[in-house]
mmCIF file of C-alpha atoms in Angstrom:
data_model
loop_
_atom_site.group_PDB
_atom_site.id
_atom_site.type_symbol
_atom_site.label_atom_id
_atom_site.label_comp_id
_atom_site.label_asym_id
_atom_site.label_seq_id
_atom_site.Cartn_x
_atom_site.Cartn_y
_atom_site.Cartn_z
ATOM 1 C CA MET A 1 110.878 102.081 138.356
ATOM 2 C CA THR A 2 113.342 102.724 135.476
ATOM 3 C CA ARG A 3 112.240 105.758 132.804
ATOM 4 C CA THR A 4 114.366 105.127 130.715
ATOM 5 C CA ARG A 5 116.102 101.402 129.325
ATOM 6 C CA PRO A 6 118.770 101.171 126.449
ATOM 7 C CA PHE A 7 116.693 99.474 123.397
ATOM 8 C CA GLY A 8 119.707 98.076 121.305
ATOM 9 C CA ARG A 9 121.840 99.935 118.560
ATOM 10 C CA LEU A 10 121.141 100.075 114.844
ATOM 11 C CA GLU A 11 123.732 98.705 112.505
ATOM 12 C CA ASP A 12 125.666 102.060 111.922
ATOM 13 C CA GLY A 13 126.243 102.002 115.619
ATOM 14 C CA THR A 14 123.285 104.510 116.434
ATOM 15 C CA ALA A 15 122.337 104.175 120.269
ATOM 16 C CA VAL A 16 118.367 103.870 120.413
ATOM 17 C CA GLN A 17 116.595 104.763 123.859
ATOM 18 C CA ALA A 18 112.923 103.660 125.006
ATOM 19 C CA PHE A 19 111.190 106.296 127.565
ATOM 20 C CA ARG A 20 108.398 104.798 129.525
ATOM 21 C CA LEU A 21 105.445 106.829 130.650
ATOM 22 C CA GLY A 22 103.174 105.790 133.337
ATOM 23 C CA GLY A 23 103.423 104.649 137.257
ATOM 24 C CA GLY A 24 103.420 101.386 136.541
ATOM 25 C CA HIS A 25 99.795 100.912 137.333
ATOM 26 C CA GLY A 26 96.786 101.436 135.253
ATOM 27 C CA LEU A 27 98.039 102.242 131.654
ATOM 28 C CA THR A 28 101.514 102.470 130.969
ATOM 29 C CA ALA A 29 103.310 103.068 127.395
ATOM 30 C CA GLU A 30 106.903 102.645 126.423
ATOM 31 C CA ILE A 31 107.919 105.118 123.320
ATOM 32 C CA LEU A 32 111.304 104.664 121.732
ATOM 33 C CA ASP A 33 113.213 108.013 120.034
ATOM 34 C CA LEU A 34 113.526 105.444 116.975
ATOM 35 C CA GLY A 35 110.500 106.868 115.069
ATOM 36 C CA GLY A 36 108.400 108.049 118.426
ATOM 37 C CA ILE A 37 107.243 104.093 118.226
ATOM 38 C CA LEU A 38 104.848 103.117 120.796
ATOM 39 C CA ALA A 39 106.639 99.875 121.462
ATOM 40 C CA GLY A 40 104.646 98.813 124.531
ATOM 41 C CA LEU A 41 101.415 100.211 126.031
ATOM 42 C CA GLU A 42 99.669 97.997 128.617
ATOM 43 C CA PHE A 43 96.588 98.441 130.741
ATOM 44 C CA SER A 44 95.565 96.396 133.774
ATOM 45 C CA GLY A 45 92.625 93.782 133.124
ATOM 46 C CA ALA A 46 91.035 90.705 134.864
ATOM 47 C CA GLN A 47 93.929 88.768 133.359
ATOM 48 C CA GLY A 48 96.417 91.253 135.486
ATOM 49 C CA ARG A 49 99.106 93.485 133.067
ATOM 50 C CA THR A 50 97.544 93.352 129.435
ATOM 51 C CA PRO A 51 99.545 94.281 126.344
ATOM 52 C CA LEU A 52 97.439 95.705 124.096
ATOM 53 C CA VAL A 53 99.851 96.907 120.680
ATOM 54 C CA LEU A 54 102.184 94.361 119.152
ATOM 55 C CA GLY A 55 105.899 94.933 119.122
ATOM 56 C CA LEU A 56 109.310 93.911 118.254
ATOM 57 C CA ALA A 57 112.146 92.699 120.491
ATOM 58 C CA ASP A 58 114.175 96.079 119.867
ATOM 59 C CA ALA A 59 115.361 98.862 117.910
ATOM 60 C CA GLN A 60 117.460 97.511 114.592
ATOM 61 C CA ALA A 61 113.763 94.911 114.250
ATOM 62 C CA TYR A 62 112.151 97.945 113.985
ATOM 63 C CA PHE A 63 114.088 98.951 111.382
ATOM 64 C CA ARG A 64 114.030 96.581 109.170
ATOM 65 C CA ASP A 65 109.894 96.315 109.722
ATOM 66 C CA PRO A 66 108.101 96.382 106.620
ATOM 67 C CA ALA A 67 104.695 96.554 108.664
ATOM 68 C CA TYR A 68 105.960 100.160 110.514
ATOM 69 C CA LEU A 69 104.384 98.874 113.714
ATOM 70 C CA GLY A 70 104.134 101.686 116.102
ATOM 71 C CA ILE A 71 105.674 104.509 114.278
ATOM 72 C CA LEU A 72 104.693 108.031 113.542
ATOM 73 C CA VAL A 73 103.863 108.257 110.148
ATOM 74 C CA GLY A 74 104.983 111.155 108.042
ATOM 75 C CA ARG A 75 105.439 113.202 106.248
ATOM 76 C CA PHE A 76 102.382 111.688 103.995
ATOM 77 C CA GLY A 77 100.537 108.940 105.628
ATOM 78 C CA ASN A 78 99.033 106.387 103.516
ATOM 79 C CA ARG A 79 99.899 106.342 99.308
ATOM 80 C CA ILE A 80 100.371 108.813 96.762
ATOM 81 C CA ALA A 81 99.750 107.562 93.212
ATOM 82 C CA GLY A 82 102.661 107.038 91.392
ATOM 83 C CA ALA A 83 105.136 109.051 93.699
ATOM 84 C CA THR A 84 104.518 112.217 92.534
ATOM 85 C CA PHE A 85 102.511 115.343 92.566
ATOM 86 C CA GLU A 86 101.803 118.550 91.640
ATOM 87 C CA LEU A 87 102.007 121.706 93.926
ATOM 88 C CA ASP A 88 101.409 125.210 92.421
ATOM 89 C CA GLY A 89 102.373 124.369 88.808
ATOM 90 C CA ARG A 90 105.325 122.245 90.065
ATOM 91 C CA GLN A 91 105.880 118.532 89.781
ATOM 92 C CA HIS A 92 107.358 116.947 92.536
ATOM 93 C CA ARG A 93 108.672 112.944 92.253
ATOM 94 C CA ILE A 94 108.756 111.418 95.847
ATOM 95 C CA SER A 95 110.495 107.687 96.869
ATOM 96 C CA ALA A 96 108.727 104.647 95.121
ATOM 97 C CA ASN A 97 108.695 102.315 98.405
ATOM 98 C CA GLU A 98 105.466 100.365 97.294
ATOM 99 C CA GLY A 99 106.183 99.239 93.848
ATOM 100 C CA ARG A 100 105.829 102.095 91.448
ATOM 101 C CA HIS A 101 103.817 104.195 95.001
ATOM 102 C CA HIS A 102 104.493 105.772 98.091
ATOM 103 C CA LEU A 103 103.641 104.950 101.366
ATOM 104 C CA HIS A 104 103.626 106.735 105.163
ATOM 105 C CA GLY A 105 106.570 108.843 103.872
ATOM 106 C CA GLY A 106 108.859 106.663 101.648
ATOM 107 C CA MET A 107 111.839 104.573 102.314
ATOM 108 C CA LEU A 108 112.344 105.733 106.172
ATOM 109 C CA GLY A 109 110.254 108.408 106.427
ATOM 110 C CA PHE A 110 109.513 109.697 109.999
ATOM 111 C CA GLY A 111 109.584 105.931 111.246
ATOM 112 C CA ARG A 112 112.799 105.140 110.761
ATOM 113 C CA ARG A 113 114.597 107.763 111.907
ATOM 114 C CA LEU A 114 115.520 109.149 115.487
ATOM 115 C CA TRP A 115 113.275 111.781 116.954
ATOM 116 C CA THR A 116 115.123 114.714 119.648
ATOM 117 C CA VAL A 117 113.742 114.226 122.596
ATOM 118 C CA GLU A 118 112.868 117.594 124.069
ATOM 119 C CA ALA A 119 111.558 116.610 127.205
ATOM 120 C CA HIS A 120 110.587 113.572 129.494
ATOM 121 C CA GLU A 121 108.297 113.317 132.512
ATOM 122 C CA GLN A 122 106.659 110.497 134.240
ATOM 123 C CA ASP A 123 103.955 110.898 132.442
ATOM 124 C CA LEU A 124 104.787 112.943 128.761
ATOM 125 C CA LEU A 125 106.860 112.449 126.201
ATOM 126 C CA ALA A 126 107.860 115.403 123.863
ATOM 127 C CA LEU A 127 110.152 113.989 120.295
ATOM 128 C CA ARG A 128 111.060 116.869 117.521
ATOM 129 C CA TYR A 129 112.284 115.818 114.228
ATOM 130 C CA ARG A 130 113.411 118.668 111.455
ATOM 131 C CA SER A 131 112.602 117.254 108.231
ATOM 132 C CA PRO A 132 114.638 118.880 105.476
ATOM 133 C CA ASP A 133 114.453 120.122 102.271
ATOM 134 C CA GLY A 134 114.295 117.316 99.475
ATOM 135 C CA GLU A 135 114.185 114.552 101.924
ATOM 136 C CA GLU A 136 112.514 111.598 100.292
ATOM 137 C CA GLY A 137 111.876 114.504 96.989
ATOM 138 C CA TYR A 138 109.551 116.084 99.472
ATOM 139 C CA PRO A 139 109.845 120.543 98.850
ATOM 140 C CA CYS A 140 110.636 122.446 102.025
ATOM 141 C CA ASN A 141 112.388 122.569 105.828
ATOM 142 C CA LEU A 142 109.075 120.988 107.863
ATOM 143 C CA GLU A 143 109.507 121.226 111.513
ATOM 144 C CA VAL A 144 107.701 118.756 113.744
ATOM 145 C CA SER A 145 106.399 117.816 117.032
ATOM 146 C CA ALA A 146 104.759 114.795 118.203
ATOM 147 C CA THR A 147 103.941 115.382 122.592
ATOM 148 C CA TYR A 148 102.798 112.272 123.919
ATOM 149 C CA ARG A 149 101.118 112.865 127.088
ATOM 150 C CA LEU A 150 99.348 110.168 129.858
ATOM 151 C CA HIS A 151 96.740 110.687 132.251
ATOM 152 C CA GLY A 152 94.322 108.342 134.041
ATOM 153 C CA ALA A 153 93.619 105.575 131.170
ATOM 154 C CA HIS A 154 93.977 107.998 128.429
ATOM 155 C CA LEU A 155 97.071 108.528 126.143
ATOM 156 C CA GLN A 156 97.258 111.540 123.575
ATOM 157 C CA LEU A 157 99.358 111.917 121.207
ATOM 158 C CA ASP A 158 99.919 116.125 119.675
ATOM 159 C CA PHE A 159 101.480 116.658 116.230
ATOM 160 C CA GLU A 160 102.352 120.344 115.275
ATOM 161 C CA ALA A 161 104.262 121.117 112.056
ATOM 162 C CA THR A 162 105.306 124.445 110.581
ATOM 163 C CA THR A 163 107.468 124.819 107.171
ATOM 164 C CA ASP A 164 108.797 127.062 105.278
ATOM 165 C CA ALA A 165 107.291 126.289 101.759
ATOM 166 C CA PRO A 166 104.096 124.748 100.868
ATOM 167 C CA THR A 167 104.202 121.014 101.307
ATOM 168 C CA PRO A 168 101.742 117.925 101.556
ATOM 169 C CA PHE A 169 101.690 116.922 105.185
ATOM 170 C CA ASN A 170 99.085 114.063 106.471
ATOM 171 C CA PRO A 171 100.687 112.047 109.724
ATOM 172 C CA THR A 172 99.211 109.552 111.356
ATOM 173 C CA HIS A 173 100.010 107.163 113.571
ATOM 174 C CA HIS A 174 100.301 103.239 113.107
ATOM 175 C CA PRO A 175 99.901 100.806 116.361
ATOM 176 C CA TYR A 176 98.379 97.250 115.754
ATOM 177 C CA PHE A 177 95.710 96.901 118.351
ATOM 178 C CA ASN A 178 94.765 93.100 119.844
ATOM 179 C CA LEU A 179 92.924 94.007 123.042
ATOM 180 C CA ALA A 180 93.068 90.405 124.224
ATOM 181 C CA GLY A 181 96.772 90.342 124.814
ATOM 182 C CA ASP A 182 97.108 86.976 123.270
ATOM 183 C CA PRO A 183 98.435 86.684 119.964
ATOM 184 C CA ALA A 184 96.646 83.116 119.527
ATOM 185 C CA VAL A 185 93.084 85.187 120.122
ATOM 186 C CA ALA A 186 92.286 86.628 116.653
ATOM 187 C CA ALA A 187 92.094 90.768 115.956
ATOM 188 C CA SER A 188 89.489 90.124 114.062
ATOM 189 C CA ALA A 189 87.773 88.749 116.783
ATOM 190 C CA GLN A 190 87.625 92.043 118.890
ATOM 191 C CA TRP A 191 84.441 94.407 117.786
ATOM 192 C CA LEU A 192 84.663 97.177 115.933
ATOM 193 C CA GLN A 193 82.327 100.708 115.838
ATOM 194 C CA VAL A 194 83.595 103.641 113.425
ATOM 195 C CA PRO A 195 80.432 106.265 112.805
ATOM 196 C CA ALA A 196 81.719 106.616 108.913
ATOM 197 C CA SER A 197 79.196 106.702 106.341
ATOM 198 C CA GLY A 198 80.861 106.723 103.500
ATOM 199 C CA TYR A 199 84.581 105.000 102.410
ATOM 200 C CA LEU A 200 86.899 105.128 100.087
ATOM 201 C CA PRO A 201 87.385 102.481 97.053
ATOM 202 C CA VAL A 202 90.592 101.438 95.904
ATOM 203 C CA ASP A 203 92.165 99.772 92.987
ATOM 204 C CA GLU A 204 94.307 96.731 92.760
ATOM 205 C CA ALA A 205 97.555 99.065 93.856
ATOM 206 C CA LEU A 206 94.984 100.379 96.885
ATOM 207 C CA ILE A 207 95.377 103.685 95.028
ATOM 208 C CA PRO A 208 91.921 105.516 96.199
ATOM 209 C CA LEU A 209 89.409 105.607 92.493
ATOM 210 C CA GLY A 210 88.761 109.175 93.728
ATOM 211 C CA GLU A 211 85.156 108.845 94.936
ATOM 212 C CA VAL A 212 83.338 108.785 98.390
ATOM 213 C CA ALA A 213 81.274 105.076 98.271
ATOM 214 C CA ASP A 214 78.419 104.461 100.414
ATOM 215 C CA ALA A 215 79.034 102.058 103.354
ATOM 216 C CA GLY A 216 75.557 101.181 103.665
ATOM 217 C CA GLY A 217 74.870 97.371 103.230
ATOM 218 C CA SER A 218 78.800 96.673 102.520
ATOM 219 C CA PRO A 219 81.150 95.087 104.714
ATOM 220 C CA PHE A 220 82.742 98.649 105.271
ATOM 221 C CA ASP A 221 79.720 99.507 107.029
ATOM 222 C CA PHE A 222 80.934 99.371 110.986
ATOM 223 C CA ARG A 223 78.561 102.527 112.160
ATOM 224 C CA VAL A 224 76.318 99.523 114.552
ATOM 225 C CA ALA A 225 79.672 97.450 116.159
ATOM 226 C CA ARG A 226 80.150 94.008 114.926
ATOM 227 C CA THR A 227 83.633 91.950 114.692
ATOM 228 C CA LEU A 228 85.458 91.828 111.409
ATOM 229 C CA GLU A 229 84.539 88.516 111.071
ATOM 230 C CA ALA A 230 81.488 89.052 111.024
ATOM 231 C CA ALA A 231 81.453 91.967 108.923
ATOM 232 C CA PHE A 232 84.261 90.304 106.075
ATOM 233 C CA ASP A 233 82.989 89.154 102.502
ATOM 234 C CA GLY A 234 85.918 87.109 100.663
ATOM 235 C CA ASP A 235 83.688 87.489 97.716
ATOM 236 C CA HIS A 236 83.760 91.558 97.970
ATOM 237 C CA PRO A 237 86.103 92.729 95.226
ATOM 238 C CA GLN A 238 87.461 95.785 97.349
ATOM 239 C CA LEU A 239 88.357 92.737 99.667
ATOM 240 C CA ARG A 240 89.977 90.954 97.375
ATOM 241 C CA HIS A 241 92.646 94.343 96.270
ATOM 242 C CA GLY A 242 94.751 93.980 99.997
ATOM 243 C CA GLY A 243 93.655 90.213 101.032
ATOM 244 C CA GLY A 244 91.589 92.087 103.426
ATOM 245 C CA TYR A 245 90.892 95.477 105.078
ATOM 246 C CA ASP A 246 93.366 98.261 103.927
ATOM 247 C CA HIS A 247 90.621 100.914 103.200
ATOM 248 C CA CYS A 248 90.327 104.709 104.592
ATOM 249 C CA LEU A 249 86.838 104.954 105.892
ATOM 250 C CA VAL A 250 85.007 108.401 105.855
ATOM 251 C CA LEU A 251 84.219 109.478 109.441
ATOM 252 C CA ASP A 252 81.063 111.387 109.591
ATOM 253 C CA ALA A 253 80.965 115.039 110.456
ATOM 254 C CA ALA A 254 78.442 114.987 113.107
ATOM 255 C CA ARG A 255 80.027 112.568 115.581
ATOM 256 C CA ASP A 256 81.844 112.386 119.237
ATOM 257 C CA HIS A 257 84.215 109.854 118.251
ATOM 258 C CA ALA A 258 86.522 107.869 115.972
ATOM 259 C CA ALA A 259 86.684 104.564 116.465
ATOM 260 C CA MET A 260 85.420 102.239 119.219
ATOM 261 C CA LEU A 261 87.070 98.865 119.705
ATOM 262 C CA TYR A 262 85.832 96.056 122.653
ATOM 263 C CA SER A 263 88.005 92.391 123.157
ATOM 264 C CA PRO A 264 85.117 90.123 124.699
ATOM 265 C CA HIS A 265 88.682 87.554 125.701
ATOM 266 C CA SER A 266 90.143 90.494 127.874
ATOM 267 C CA GLY A 267 87.131 92.299 128.768
ATOM 268 C CA ILE A 268 88.971 95.525 127.379
ATOM 269 C CA ALA A 269 88.027 98.348 125.174
ATOM 270 C CA LEU A 270 89.505 101.609 123.518
ATOM 271 C CA ARG A 271 88.072 104.751 122.017
ATOM 272 C CA ILE A 272 89.980 106.589 119.476
ATOM 273 C CA ASP A 273 89.057 110.803 119.607
ATOM 274 C CA SER A 274 90.406 113.169 116.773
ATOM 275 C CA ASP A 275 90.271 115.970 114.843
ATOM 276 C CA ALA A 276 91.035 113.722 111.526
ATOM 277 C CA PRO A 277 88.713 113.619 108.914
ATOM 278 C CA ALA A 278 89.101 109.934 107.876
ATOM 279 C CA LEU A 279 90.400 106.654 109.623
ATOM 280 C CA GLN A 280 92.195 103.878 107.377
ATOM 281 C CA LEU A 281 91.134 100.236 108.795
ATOM 282 C CA TYR A 282 94.102 97.663 108.558
ATOM 283 C CA GLY A 283 93.506 94.019 109.440
ATOM 284 C CA GLY A 284 96.880 93.276 109.536
ATOM 285 C CA GLN A 285 96.716 90.561 107.151
ATOM 286 C CA ALA A 286 100.783 90.782 105.791
ATOM 287 C CA LEU A 287 101.836 90.196 109.538
ATOM 288 C CA ASP A 288 101.587 86.005 109.152
ATOM 289 C CA ARG A 289 104.653 86.613 106.854
ATOM 290 C CA GLN A 290 106.211 89.265 107.918
ATOM 291 C CA HIS A 291 106.226 88.562 111.593
ATOM 292 C CA PRO A 292 105.344 84.926 112.449
ATOM 293 C CA GLY A 293 104.220 84.248 115.542
ATOM 294 C CA ILE A 294 103.287 87.777 116.848
ATOM 295 C CA GLY A 295 99.587 87.061 115.783
ATOM 296 C CA ARG A 296 97.802 90.188 113.839
ATOM 297 C CA GLY A 297 96.464 93.372 115.209
ATOM 298 C CA LEU A 298 94.373 96.093 113.531
ATOM 299 C CA CYS A 299 95.301 99.521 112.592
ATOM 300 C CA LEU A 300 93.081 101.965 113.196
ATOM 301 C CA GLU A 301 94.774 105.780 111.822
ATOM 302 C CA PRO A 302 93.431 108.704 112.264
ATOM 303 C CA GLN A 303 94.432 110.599 108.785
ATOM 304 C CA GLY A 304 93.335 112.692 105.478
ATOM 305 C CA PHE A 305 92.562 111.128 102.588
ATOM 306 C CA PRO A 306 94.979 108.910 101.060
ATOM 307 C CA ASP A 307 96.355 110.040 97.413
ATOM 308 C CA ALA A 308 95.281 113.923 98.518
ATOM 309 C CA PRO A 309 97.976 115.854 96.509
ATOM 310 C CA ASN A 310 96.473 114.392 93.477
ATOM 311 C CA ARG A 311 92.794 114.880 93.954
ATOM 312 C CA SER A 312 91.158 117.864 94.144
ATOM 313 C CA GLY A 313 87.283 116.379 95.431
ATOM 314 C CA PHE A 314 89.709 115.714 98.448
ATOM 315 C CA PRO A 315 90.182 117.152 101.375
ATOM 316 C CA ASP A 316 93.255 119.866 101.322
ATOM 317 C CA SER A 317 96.314 118.269 102.468
ATOM 318 C CA ILE A 318 98.887 120.715 101.647
ATOM 319 C CA LEU A 319 100.462 123.311 104.860
ATOM 320 C CA ARG A 320 101.684 126.297 104.084
ATOM 321 C CA PRO A 321 103.921 128.877 105.759
ATOM 322 C CA GLY A 322 102.441 131.007 108.446
ATOM 323 C CA THR A 323 100.205 128.420 109.342
ATOM 324 C CA VAL A 324 100.508 125.835 112.331
ATOM 325 C CA PHE A 325 99.267 121.939 111.615
ATOM 326 C CA ARG A 326 97.991 120.672 114.737
ATOM 327 C CA ARG A 327 96.257 116.908 114.987
ATOM 328 C CA ARG A 328 95.232 115.145 118.473
ATOM 329 C CA ILE A 329 94.794 110.993 118.412
ATOM 330 C CA ASP A 330 93.606 110.581 121.824
ATOM 331 C CA TYR A 331 93.215 106.645 122.973
ATOM 332 C CA ARG A 332 90.698 106.289 126.020
ATOM 333 C CA PHE A 333 90.689 102.333 127.774
ATOM 334 C CA ALA A 334 88.056 100.789 129.795
ATOM 335 C CA LEU A 335 87.532 97.925 131.597
ATOM 336 C CA PRO A 336 83.691 97.132 130.848
ATOM 337 C CA GLY A 337 84.097 93.393 131.448
ATOM 338 C CA ARG A 338 84.126 90.053 129.315
ATOM 339 C CA ALA A 339 81.178 89.144 127.361
ATOM 340 C CA CYS A 340 80.120 92.830 127.689
ATOM 341 C CA GLY A 341 76.624 94.299 125.491
ATOM 342 C CA TRP A 342 77.502 97.300 123.139
ATOM 343 C CA ASP A 343 75.935 99.718 125.770
ATOM 344 C CA GLU A 344 77.642 98.523 128.469
ATOM 345 C CA VAL A 345 81.359 98.938 126.767
ATOM 346 C CA ALA A 346 79.980 102.453 125.411
ATOM 347 C CA ALA A 347 79.267 103.300 128.784
ATOM 348 C CA ALA A 348 82.507 102.545 130.168
ATOM 349 C CA LEU A 349 84.447 104.297 127.756
ATOM 350 C CA ALA A 350 82.232 107.781 128.296
ATOM 351 C CA ARG A 351 82.900 107.078 131.825
ATOM 352 C CA ALA A 352 87.516 106.822 131.023
#
């Protein structure tokens, strides 16, 4: 089986490679050295090999992609208001790439840069990137590694980073999941469960207002599994801001997972485990104009709080010298079968 294949070239001639993980059965993944992009993820379901994430055709399509499909996000996932922050008494201006605000690391971020491949084995891909002082306006030299490991029905992603001066750092991962494996099946028909009692309300620019609101009785309460279709309320002012879900759910401290997702169409289920304090939920509503024809997927992004460098009441997002940042995201898949009850779904994921 081919472990590495060419994935096209960028406009400047840079060659991009795709690296395969897995033995061809069960769970398999394909990851690019461009942005550490998860370009493909497949699992054996009732209909054979089922694609689980949305993808694009070649490297240049990913480089031009405004939707951040599958990328490793950094330095800072989500938004920083006004593309500016104060750190240790000094004001820093970073790149503004969403109006006057900063999103997902800026103009190129981590997701449009070539990472160095340090190791590639059947079930492992280790990537490294050095983000120099001043890149996208951020202070300090940052050394970051991202290691994908595939074992059984798990795909595990580990971030590790060190810095030579203080800097905001909030990496995450941005795959779009449609476990149905069919763009004609609405991603919002998937069942979602998230152990989050609170969420972060946002303004019209999707910048957090600074408070943690009670999710109870709102469209943001997924503590009991339901579909996004069932939860959605088009009259809710928060959902009008982004034309749908694009909100940070604050995970409960006492939890044993970050999210579970299930497609009654394919019978495939996903459990996400992470040590991150929050989970960004994005419904993929902009994909209809950004990439017509690929359908929608749900982004479930474990991360720190957005705009944390500007919010003293949010968990600290500053990485300092002498500290090693570590964050793990684990994707666990199971096949409980079609049209199962939620107890069966949860039990299948617990066994996976």
